[in-house]
XYZ file of C-alpha atoms in Angstrom:
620
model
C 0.000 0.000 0.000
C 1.197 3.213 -0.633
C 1.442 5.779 2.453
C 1.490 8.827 3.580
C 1.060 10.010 -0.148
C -1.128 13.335 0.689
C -0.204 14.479 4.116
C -2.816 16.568 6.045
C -1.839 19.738 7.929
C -2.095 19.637 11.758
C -4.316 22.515 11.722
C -6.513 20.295 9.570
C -6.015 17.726 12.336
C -7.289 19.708 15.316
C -9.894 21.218 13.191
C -11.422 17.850 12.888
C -11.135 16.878 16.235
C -12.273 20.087 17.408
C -15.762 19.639 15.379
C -16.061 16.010 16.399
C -15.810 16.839 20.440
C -18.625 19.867 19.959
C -20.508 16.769 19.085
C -20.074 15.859 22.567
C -21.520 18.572 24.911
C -24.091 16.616 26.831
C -24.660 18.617 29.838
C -25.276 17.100 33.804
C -26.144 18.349 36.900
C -23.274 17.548 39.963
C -23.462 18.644 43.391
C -20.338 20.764 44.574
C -18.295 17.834 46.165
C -18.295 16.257 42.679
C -17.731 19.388 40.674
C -13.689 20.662 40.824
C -11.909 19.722 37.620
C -15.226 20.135 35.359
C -16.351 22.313 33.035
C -19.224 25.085 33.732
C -21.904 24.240 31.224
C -23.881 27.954 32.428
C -23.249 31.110 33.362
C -23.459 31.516 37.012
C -25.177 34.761 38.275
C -25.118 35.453 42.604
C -29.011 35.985 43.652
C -27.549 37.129 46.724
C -25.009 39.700 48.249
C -21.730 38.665 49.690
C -21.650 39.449 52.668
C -25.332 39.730 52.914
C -25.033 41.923 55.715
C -22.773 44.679 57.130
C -20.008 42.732 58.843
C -17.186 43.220 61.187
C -13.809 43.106 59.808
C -11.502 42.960 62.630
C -12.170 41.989 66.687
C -12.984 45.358 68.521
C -15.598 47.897 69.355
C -18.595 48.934 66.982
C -18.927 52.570 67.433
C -20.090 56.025 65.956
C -17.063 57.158 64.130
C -17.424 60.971 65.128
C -17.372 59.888 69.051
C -13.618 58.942 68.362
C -12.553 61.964 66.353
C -10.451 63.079 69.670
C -8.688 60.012 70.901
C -5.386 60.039 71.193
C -2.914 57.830 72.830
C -2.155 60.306 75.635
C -6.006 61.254 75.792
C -7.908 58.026 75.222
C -12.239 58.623 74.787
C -14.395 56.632 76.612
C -17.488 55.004 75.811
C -20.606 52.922 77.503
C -20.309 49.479 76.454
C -23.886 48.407 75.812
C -23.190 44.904 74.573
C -21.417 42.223 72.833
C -21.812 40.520 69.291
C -20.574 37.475 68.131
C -20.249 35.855 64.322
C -23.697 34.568 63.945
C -25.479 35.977 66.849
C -28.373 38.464 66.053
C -29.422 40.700 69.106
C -31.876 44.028 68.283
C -28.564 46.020 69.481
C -28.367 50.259 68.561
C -26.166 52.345 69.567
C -26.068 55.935 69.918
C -23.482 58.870 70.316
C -21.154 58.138 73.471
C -21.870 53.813 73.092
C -20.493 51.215 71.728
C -20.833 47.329 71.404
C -17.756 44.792 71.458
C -17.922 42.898 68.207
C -16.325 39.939 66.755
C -14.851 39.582 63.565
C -17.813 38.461 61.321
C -20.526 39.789 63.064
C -23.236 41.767 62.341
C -22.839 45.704 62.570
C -25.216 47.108 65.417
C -27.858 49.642 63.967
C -25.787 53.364 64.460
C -22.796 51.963 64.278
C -20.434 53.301 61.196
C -16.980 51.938 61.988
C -14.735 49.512 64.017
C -12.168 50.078 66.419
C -9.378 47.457 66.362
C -9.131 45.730 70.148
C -5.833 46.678 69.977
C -6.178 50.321 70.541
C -8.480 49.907 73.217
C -9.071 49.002 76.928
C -12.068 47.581 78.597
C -12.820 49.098 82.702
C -14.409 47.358 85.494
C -16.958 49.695 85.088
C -18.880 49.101 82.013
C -16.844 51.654 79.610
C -13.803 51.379 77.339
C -11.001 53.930 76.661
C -10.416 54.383 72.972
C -6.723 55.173 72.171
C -7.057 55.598 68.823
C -9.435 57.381 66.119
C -11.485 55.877 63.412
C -13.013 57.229 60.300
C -16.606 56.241 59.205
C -16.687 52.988 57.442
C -13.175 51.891 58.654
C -12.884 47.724 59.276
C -16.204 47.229 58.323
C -17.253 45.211 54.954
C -20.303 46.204 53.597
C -23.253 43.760 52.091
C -22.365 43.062 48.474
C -18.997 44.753 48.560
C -17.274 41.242 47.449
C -20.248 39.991 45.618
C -23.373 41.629 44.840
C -26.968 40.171 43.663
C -27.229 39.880 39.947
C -23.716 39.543 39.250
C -21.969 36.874 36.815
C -18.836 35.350 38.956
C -18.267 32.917 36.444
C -18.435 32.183 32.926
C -19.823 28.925 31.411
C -16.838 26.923 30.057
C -14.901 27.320 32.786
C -12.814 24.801 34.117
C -14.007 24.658 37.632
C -10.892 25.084 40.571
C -11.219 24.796 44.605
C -11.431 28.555 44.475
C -14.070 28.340 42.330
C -16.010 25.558 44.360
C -15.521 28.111 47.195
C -17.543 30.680 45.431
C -19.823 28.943 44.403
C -20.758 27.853 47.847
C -21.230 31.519 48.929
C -23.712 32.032 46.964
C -25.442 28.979 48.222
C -25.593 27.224 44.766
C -26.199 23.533 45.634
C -25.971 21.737 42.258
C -24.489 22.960 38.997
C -24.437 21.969 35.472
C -22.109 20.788 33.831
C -20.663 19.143 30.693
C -20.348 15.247 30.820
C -17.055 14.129 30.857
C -15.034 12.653 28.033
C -14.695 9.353 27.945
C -11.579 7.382 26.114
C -10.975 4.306 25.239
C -6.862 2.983 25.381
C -5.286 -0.014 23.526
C -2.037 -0.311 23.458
C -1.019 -2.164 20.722
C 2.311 -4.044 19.702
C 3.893 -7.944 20.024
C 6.866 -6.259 22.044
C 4.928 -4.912 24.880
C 4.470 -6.344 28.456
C 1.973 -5.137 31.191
C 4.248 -3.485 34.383
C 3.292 -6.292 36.510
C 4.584 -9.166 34.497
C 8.235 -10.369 33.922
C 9.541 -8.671 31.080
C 11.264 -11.324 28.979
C 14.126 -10.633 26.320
C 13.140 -8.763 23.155
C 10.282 -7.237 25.270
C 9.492 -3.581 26.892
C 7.247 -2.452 29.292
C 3.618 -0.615 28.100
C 4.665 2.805 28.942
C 1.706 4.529 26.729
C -1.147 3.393 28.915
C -0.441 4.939 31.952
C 0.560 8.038 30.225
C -2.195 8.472 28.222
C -4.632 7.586 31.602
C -2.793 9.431 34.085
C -2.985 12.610 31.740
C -6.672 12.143 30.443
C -7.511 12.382 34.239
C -5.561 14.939 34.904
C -7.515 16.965 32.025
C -10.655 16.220 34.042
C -11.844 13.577 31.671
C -12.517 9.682 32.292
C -10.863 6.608 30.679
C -11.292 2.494 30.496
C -7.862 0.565 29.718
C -8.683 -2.096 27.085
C -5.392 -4.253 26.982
C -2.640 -4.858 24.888
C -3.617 -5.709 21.501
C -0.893 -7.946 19.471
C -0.287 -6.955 15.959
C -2.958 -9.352 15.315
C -6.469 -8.544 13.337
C -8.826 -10.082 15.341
C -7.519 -9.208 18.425
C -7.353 -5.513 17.390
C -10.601 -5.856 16.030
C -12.437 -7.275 19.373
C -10.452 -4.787 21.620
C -11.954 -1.829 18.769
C -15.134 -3.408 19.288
C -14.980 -3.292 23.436
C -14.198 0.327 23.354
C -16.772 1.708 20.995
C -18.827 2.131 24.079
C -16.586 4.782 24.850
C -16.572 8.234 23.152
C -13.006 8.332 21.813
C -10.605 5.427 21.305
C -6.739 5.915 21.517
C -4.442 3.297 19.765
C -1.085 4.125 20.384
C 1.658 2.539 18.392
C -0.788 1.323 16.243
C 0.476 3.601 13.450
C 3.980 2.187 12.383
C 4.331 0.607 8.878
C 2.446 -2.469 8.730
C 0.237 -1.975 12.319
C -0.881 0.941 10.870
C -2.359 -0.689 7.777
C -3.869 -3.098 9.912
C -5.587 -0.276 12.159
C -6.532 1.188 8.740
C -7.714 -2.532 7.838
C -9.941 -3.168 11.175
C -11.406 1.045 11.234
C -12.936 0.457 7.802
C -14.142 -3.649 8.139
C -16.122 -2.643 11.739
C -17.948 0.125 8.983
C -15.731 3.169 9.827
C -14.044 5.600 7.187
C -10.529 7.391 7.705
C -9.912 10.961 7.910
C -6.234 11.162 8.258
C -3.722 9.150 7.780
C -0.504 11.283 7.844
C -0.003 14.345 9.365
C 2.513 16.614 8.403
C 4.558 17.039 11.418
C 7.583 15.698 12.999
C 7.654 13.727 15.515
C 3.926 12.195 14.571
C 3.897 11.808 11.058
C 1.964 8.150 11.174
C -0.733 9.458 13.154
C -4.033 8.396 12.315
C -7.672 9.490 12.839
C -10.954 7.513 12.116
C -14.140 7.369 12.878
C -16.880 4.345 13.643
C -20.622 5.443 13.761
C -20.299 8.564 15.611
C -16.522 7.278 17.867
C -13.362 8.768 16.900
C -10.410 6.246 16.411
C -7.115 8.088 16.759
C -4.008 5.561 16.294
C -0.942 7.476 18.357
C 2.644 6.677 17.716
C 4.710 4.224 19.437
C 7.748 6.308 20.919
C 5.838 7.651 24.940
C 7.293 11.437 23.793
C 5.589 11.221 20.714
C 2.374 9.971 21.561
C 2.052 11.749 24.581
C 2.857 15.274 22.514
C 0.363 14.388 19.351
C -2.209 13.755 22.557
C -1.855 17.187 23.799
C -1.795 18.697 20.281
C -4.921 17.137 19.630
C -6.884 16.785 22.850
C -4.592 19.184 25.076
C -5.173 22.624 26.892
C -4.488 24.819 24.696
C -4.146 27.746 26.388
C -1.538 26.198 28.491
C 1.023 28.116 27.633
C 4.510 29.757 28.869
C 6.748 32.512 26.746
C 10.144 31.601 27.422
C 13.351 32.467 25.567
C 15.235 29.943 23.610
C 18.934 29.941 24.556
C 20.404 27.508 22.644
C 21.139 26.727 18.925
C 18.718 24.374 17.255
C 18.518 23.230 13.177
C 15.131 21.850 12.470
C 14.522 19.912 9.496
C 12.306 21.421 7.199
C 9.179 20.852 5.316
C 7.665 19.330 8.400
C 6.200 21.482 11.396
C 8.318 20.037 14.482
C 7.134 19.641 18.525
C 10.253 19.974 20.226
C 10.655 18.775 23.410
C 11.863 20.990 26.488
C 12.899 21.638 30.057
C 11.682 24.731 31.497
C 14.272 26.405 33.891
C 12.773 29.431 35.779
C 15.311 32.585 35.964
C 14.712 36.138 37.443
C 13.092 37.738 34.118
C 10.713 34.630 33.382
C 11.733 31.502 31.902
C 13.913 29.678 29.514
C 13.461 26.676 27.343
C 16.285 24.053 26.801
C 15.806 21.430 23.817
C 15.575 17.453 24.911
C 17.606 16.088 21.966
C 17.575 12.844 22.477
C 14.996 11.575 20.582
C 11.606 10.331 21.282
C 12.382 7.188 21.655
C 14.027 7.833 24.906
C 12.013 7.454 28.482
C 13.908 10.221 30.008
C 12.460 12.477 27.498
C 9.544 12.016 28.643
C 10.467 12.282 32.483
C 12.141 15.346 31.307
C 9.626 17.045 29.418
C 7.691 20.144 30.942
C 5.976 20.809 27.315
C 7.062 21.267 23.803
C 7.348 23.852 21.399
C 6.319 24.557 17.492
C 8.453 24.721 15.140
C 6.979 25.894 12.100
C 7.763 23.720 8.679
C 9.734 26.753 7.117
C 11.780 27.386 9.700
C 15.115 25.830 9.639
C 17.024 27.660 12.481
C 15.781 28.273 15.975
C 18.448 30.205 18.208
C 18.001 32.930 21.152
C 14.892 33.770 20.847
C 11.108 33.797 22.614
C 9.018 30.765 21.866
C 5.995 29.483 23.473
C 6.180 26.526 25.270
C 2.592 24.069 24.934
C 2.664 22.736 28.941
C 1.880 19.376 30.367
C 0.658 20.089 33.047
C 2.080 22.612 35.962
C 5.756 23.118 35.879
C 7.627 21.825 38.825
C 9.758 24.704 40.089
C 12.640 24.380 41.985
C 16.817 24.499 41.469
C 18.296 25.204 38.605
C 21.452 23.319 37.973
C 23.184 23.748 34.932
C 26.658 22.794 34.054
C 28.747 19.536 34.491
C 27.782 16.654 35.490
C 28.749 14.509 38.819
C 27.289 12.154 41.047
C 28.057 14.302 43.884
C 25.491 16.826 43.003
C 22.725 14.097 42.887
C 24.098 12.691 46.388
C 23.159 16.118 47.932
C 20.169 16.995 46.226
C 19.096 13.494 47.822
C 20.588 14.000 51.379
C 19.033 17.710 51.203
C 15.043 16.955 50.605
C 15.455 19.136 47.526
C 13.600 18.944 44.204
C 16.113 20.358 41.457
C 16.107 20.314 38.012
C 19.189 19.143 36.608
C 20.430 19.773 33.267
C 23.637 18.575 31.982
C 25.526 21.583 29.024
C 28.970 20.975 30.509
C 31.290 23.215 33.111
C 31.495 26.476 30.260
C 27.498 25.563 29.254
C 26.766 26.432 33.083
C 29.056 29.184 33.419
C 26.705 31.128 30.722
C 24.011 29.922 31.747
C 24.725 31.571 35.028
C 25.469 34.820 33.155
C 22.520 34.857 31.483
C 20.935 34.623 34.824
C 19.124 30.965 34.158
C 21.341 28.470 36.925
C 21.307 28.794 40.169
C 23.822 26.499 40.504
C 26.266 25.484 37.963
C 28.614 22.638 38.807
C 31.784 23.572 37.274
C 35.737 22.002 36.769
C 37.609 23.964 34.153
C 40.927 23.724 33.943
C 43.223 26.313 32.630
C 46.093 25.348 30.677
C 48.505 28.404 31.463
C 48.284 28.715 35.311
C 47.263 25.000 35.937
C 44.294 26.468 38.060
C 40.930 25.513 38.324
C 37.484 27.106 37.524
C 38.651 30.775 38.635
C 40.592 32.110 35.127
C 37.676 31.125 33.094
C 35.674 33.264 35.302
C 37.470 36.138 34.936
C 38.436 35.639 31.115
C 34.396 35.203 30.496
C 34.211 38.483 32.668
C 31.329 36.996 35.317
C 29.528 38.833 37.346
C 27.215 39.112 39.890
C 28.052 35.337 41.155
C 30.252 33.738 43.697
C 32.369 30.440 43.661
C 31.746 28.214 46.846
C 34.312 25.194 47.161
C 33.254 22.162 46.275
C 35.213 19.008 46.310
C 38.257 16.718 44.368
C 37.731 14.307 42.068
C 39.669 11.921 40.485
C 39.523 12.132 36.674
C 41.384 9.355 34.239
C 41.161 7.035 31.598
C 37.839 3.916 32.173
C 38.604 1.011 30.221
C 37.067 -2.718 30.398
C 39.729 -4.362 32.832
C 40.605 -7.174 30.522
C 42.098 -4.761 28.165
C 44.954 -5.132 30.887
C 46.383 -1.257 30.817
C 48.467 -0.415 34.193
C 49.910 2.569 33.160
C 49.371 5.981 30.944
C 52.269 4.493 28.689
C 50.002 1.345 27.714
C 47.047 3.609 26.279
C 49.306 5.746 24.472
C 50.895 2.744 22.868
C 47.520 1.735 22.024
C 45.313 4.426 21.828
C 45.250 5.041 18.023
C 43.760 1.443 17.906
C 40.970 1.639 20.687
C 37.515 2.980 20.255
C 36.941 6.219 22.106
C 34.037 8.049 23.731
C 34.176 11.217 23.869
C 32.817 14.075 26.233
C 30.469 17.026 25.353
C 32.454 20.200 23.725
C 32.463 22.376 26.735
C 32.814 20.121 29.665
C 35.297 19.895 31.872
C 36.348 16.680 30.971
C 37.014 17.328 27.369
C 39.279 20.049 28.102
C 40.925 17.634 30.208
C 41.164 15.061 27.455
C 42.270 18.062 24.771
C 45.209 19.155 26.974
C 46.188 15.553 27.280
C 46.223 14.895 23.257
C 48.150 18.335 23.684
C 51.046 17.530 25.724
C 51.669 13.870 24.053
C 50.892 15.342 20.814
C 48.347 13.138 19.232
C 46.347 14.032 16.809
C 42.138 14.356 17.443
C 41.635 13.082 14.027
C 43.359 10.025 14.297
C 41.368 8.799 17.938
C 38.600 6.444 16.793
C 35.619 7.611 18.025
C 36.957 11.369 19.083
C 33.598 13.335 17.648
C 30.996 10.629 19.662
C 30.265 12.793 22.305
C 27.678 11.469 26.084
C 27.194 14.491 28.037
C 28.046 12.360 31.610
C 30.283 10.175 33.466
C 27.733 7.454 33.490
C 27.279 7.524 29.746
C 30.624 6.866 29.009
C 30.938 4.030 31.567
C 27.845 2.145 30.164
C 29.235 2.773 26.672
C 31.965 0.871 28.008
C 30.411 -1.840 29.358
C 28.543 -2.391 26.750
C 31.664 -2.415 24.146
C 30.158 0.717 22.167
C 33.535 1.686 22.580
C 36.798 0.693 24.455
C 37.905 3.472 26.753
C 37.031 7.151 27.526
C 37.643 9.778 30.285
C 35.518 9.672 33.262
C 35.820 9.803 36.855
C 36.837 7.405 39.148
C 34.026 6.729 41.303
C 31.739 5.784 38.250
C 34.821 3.342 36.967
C 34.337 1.815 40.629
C 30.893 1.988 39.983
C 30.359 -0.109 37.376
C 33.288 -2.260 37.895
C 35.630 -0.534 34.853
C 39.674 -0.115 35.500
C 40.555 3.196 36.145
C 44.144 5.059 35.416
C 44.344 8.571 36.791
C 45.306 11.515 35.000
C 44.324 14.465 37.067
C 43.119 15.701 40.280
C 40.258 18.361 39.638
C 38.295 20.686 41.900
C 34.559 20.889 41.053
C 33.667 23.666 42.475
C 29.979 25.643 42.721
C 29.418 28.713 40.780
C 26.505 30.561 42.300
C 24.217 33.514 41.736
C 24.325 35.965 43.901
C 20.861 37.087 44.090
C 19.768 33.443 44.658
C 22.468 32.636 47.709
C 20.711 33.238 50.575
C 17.748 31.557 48.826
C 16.438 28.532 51.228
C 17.040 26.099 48.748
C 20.527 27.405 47.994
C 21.637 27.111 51.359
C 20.629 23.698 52.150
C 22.632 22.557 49.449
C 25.726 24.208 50.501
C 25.160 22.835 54.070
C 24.861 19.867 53.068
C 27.260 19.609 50.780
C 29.317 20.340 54.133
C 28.828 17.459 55.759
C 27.287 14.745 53.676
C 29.448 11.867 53.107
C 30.385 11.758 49.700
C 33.152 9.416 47.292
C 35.581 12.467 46.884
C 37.649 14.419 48.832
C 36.591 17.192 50.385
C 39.380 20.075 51.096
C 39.166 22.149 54.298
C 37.575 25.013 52.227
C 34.634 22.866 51.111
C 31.451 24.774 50.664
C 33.334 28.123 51.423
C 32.952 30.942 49.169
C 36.470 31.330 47.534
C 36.183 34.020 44.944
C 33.268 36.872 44.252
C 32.052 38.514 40.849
């Protein structure tokens, strides 16, 4: 069959499913306990004022406003205390000039009373009377009936999605029930030969379903309902049954069930159960595959495969739309064109708003997922994205918290852990975080730059990259040398330079500490970068280029030498490096920040730690 011949646009896409879910607006009537996360299906008008009388703001005395006009602290006025009111109580109470009634917050204003003074500027006698230390003008700590809501005003809008606050109101104006529209319903089948439910052994050749819970755990989260239909095997009549199960349901979801060959089946099984196709092929990247049906009057939408994918083309179709963040763009990003692209990010929060940081490692990756706080759109025409302010499409809230940027280490993740802290880690390398910092976006940026002239660490590069506003706190030492599989047999620097020409390499991350480390070393022995195997296959941490050991993707790299330990690699050292903390100064005496240098203090960690560790040690 041949596919994907006449792509549709994805504005063509979300008009269709747009039309198809106004379809669906069946309204219901829910009482308040059941109504958060739904959608108003009526305007909402108060028949009542709020406060529906004239109320007490503050504990004190309700009095005539004028009878206070000469208190002073030194000259206090005294008035005849008549009675007492409390929130709820109603007592045929008036007073008039030279009285006064002692009033609790909330309670009803006495007839000739005009204002309230605070119980704090006053004091009760033995004798019935209370000196008044303080004037008041008319009005003052009193709230007025309808002066937060008044009868025959709209509080809120029909298609509004309903919050706690909103429950709230509605409660204060003594609205019972409310209508509603019915919620969504979805039907989900995962679909695919290689997938496993979570609670079942996962055999060789096998992965866990990973689509399910996503799509579930996000359709609730939208404030609609779901039903989980199995895994279907790329088989027709099992497809075909689970299709058939779910048409009680108002939309069915099919992810990976749009690959070559499953996807002509799901094309196969839509039209035999009497359903037509609307799209198959949308032109977008990641996506393209997607495809959207319809049986009688239920929309079949086959998702793709890879969880970043299918949970993006989800939102794009079904999403929030106004969900949305500006944030600027830092880095440099070619997108391919012809194709509209949904980019994965991380959002990092920074003084002036936020800032958006690619996830490039493909959607076939779980941590992209993880990672993910939304995506933006890159249009089809646009080739190169770089510095600039994009809108970022949200799952969800973004979790806020640190912002670490710079080089990776294990350390940093022992802390974070020891500390209770919630950080957002992002790994650019030491001179990735030392912009980042001056570009106000890190808190934090983790940071072991050597420079070649003085033989000094971290400091130079400050001042070369002229940084300001920022302080260096002391970190730790690490160990940093060459992690090879130990039955390669090298004891000595001289045995990888004898062979290193001949071994497989992997490389660190332009920028990072590390590679400068590695550079200098090709440097001084004078060996040429073109002739190392493997020189431009760059992983962006320690860990990376351990498992790419282990699992003979290559034969040796530079690492440090608590990961070789680690994962049971030799280890020949080459340097002693500080890593040291590069810090904003606005955000030190942050909470946050100061946990983490406290703890990096005294938590026990696989380095050594100088005497200076967690001292500030030079000041921008």
């Amino acid at each position: 069959m041949m596919r994907y011949l006449t792509l549709c646009s994805i504005e063509m896409a979300k008009n269709l499913v747009k039309e198809f879910l106004e379809t669906l607006k069946d309204i219901e009537e829910v009482d308040l306990f059941n109504a958060v996360g739904r959608t108003l299906a009526e305007d909402i008008i108060s028949n009542i004022d709020v406060p529906p009388y004239d109320r007490a703001k503050m504990d004190g005395y309700a009095v005539k406003a004028e009878d206070t006009y000469e208190a002073e602290e030194d000259n206090p006025v005294e008035l005849k205390v008549i009675g007492s009111l409390k929130a709820g109580e109603l007592k045929d109470l008036k007073i008039n000039s030279g009285e006064c009634v002692e009033i609790a917050t909330g309670a009803v204003i006495p007839k000739g009373a005009n204002a309230v003074v605070m119980v704090e500027y006053t004091e009760k006698k033995e004798n019935g009377k209370v000196k008044i230390y303080r004037a008041v003008p008319p009005m003052e700590n009193i709230q007025f009936a309808g002066s937060d809501i008044m009868a025959g005003e709209l509080i809120l809008r029909k298609n509004t999605p309903l919050t706690p606050r909103d429950i709230g109101v509605l409660s204060a104006i003594g609205r019972k029930k409310i209508k509603v529209y019915k919620k969504l319903k979805f039907g989900i089948i995962s679909t695919g030969n290689e997938l496993t439910s979570p609670e079942e052994k996962l055999d060789f050749g096998k992965i866990y379903d990973i689509n399910s819970y996503t799509l579930a755990s996000y359709i609730k989260e939208l404030g609609y309902d779901f039903e989980f239909f199995g895994i279907a095997k790329d088989d027709k009549e099992d497809l075909k049954e689970k299709i058939k199960k779910a048409l009680k349901c108002d939309i069915i979801l099919l992810s990976g069930g749009t690959s070559a060959g499953v996807g002509d089946l799901t094309e196969t099984e839509i039209k035999e159960l009497g359903g037509e196709i609307l799209v198959h092929g949308i032109k977008i990247k990641p996506g393209k595959p997607t495809i959207i049906g319809k049986i009688e009057e239920k929309l079949i939408v086959g998702l793709p495969g890879y969880p970043t994918s299918c949970l993006t083309i989800f939102d794009v179709l079904f999403g929030n739309e106004k969900n949305v963040i500006k944030a600027r763009f830092p880095q440099r990003y070619i997108s391919a064109r012809g194709r509209t692209e949904y980019l994965p990010v991380i959002l990092v929060k920074y003084k002036d708003g936020f800032s958006a940081y690619p996830i490039t490692k493909g959607s076939g990756a779980i941590t992209s997922l993880s990672e993910a706080d939304g995506y933006i759109v890159i249009d089809e025409n646009k080739e190169i994205l770089e510095d600039e302010e994009v809108n970022v499409h949200v799952f969800g809230d973004v979790k806020i918290g640190l912002n670490i940027i710079g080089s990776h280490c294990i350390g940093v993740d022992i802390i974070l852990k020891e500390g209770g802290l919630f950080a957002k880690t992002i790994n650019v390398g030491s001179l990735g975080g030392l912009i980042s910092i001056k570009r106000g976006e890190a808190d934090i940026a983790g940071t072991h730059l050597l420079d070649e002239k003085t033989g000094t660490y971290n400091i130079p590069f400050l001042e070369r990259y002229k940084v300001e506003d920022a302080v260096l706190v002391r970190g730790y030492i690490r160990e940093q040398g060459f992690i090879f599989r130990k039955e390669l047999g090298f004891k000595t620097i001289k045995d990888i330079l004898e062979n290193i020409y001949n071994l497989e390499f992997i490389n660190r991350n332009r920028g990072s500490g590390t590679r400068i480390l590695f550079d200098k070393f090709l440097k001084d022995y004078k060996l040429s970068p073109s002739k190392i195997k493997g020189y431009t296959i760059e992983a962006k941490t320690h860990s990376a280029v351990a498992t790419a050991i282990v699992m003979k993707k290559a034969d040796i790299g530079l690492g440090i030498k608590t990961v070789a330990d680690q994962y049971g690699l030799g280890f020949i050292p080459l340097a002693d490096e500080y890593y040291d903390f590069l810090i904003r100064k606005d955000r030190f005496n942050d909470e946050d920040v100061q946990t983490f240098i406290k703890t990096l203090k005294i938590v026990k960690l696989p380095f050594k730690k100088p005497k200076d560790c967690g001292e500030v040690i030079w000041e921008g």
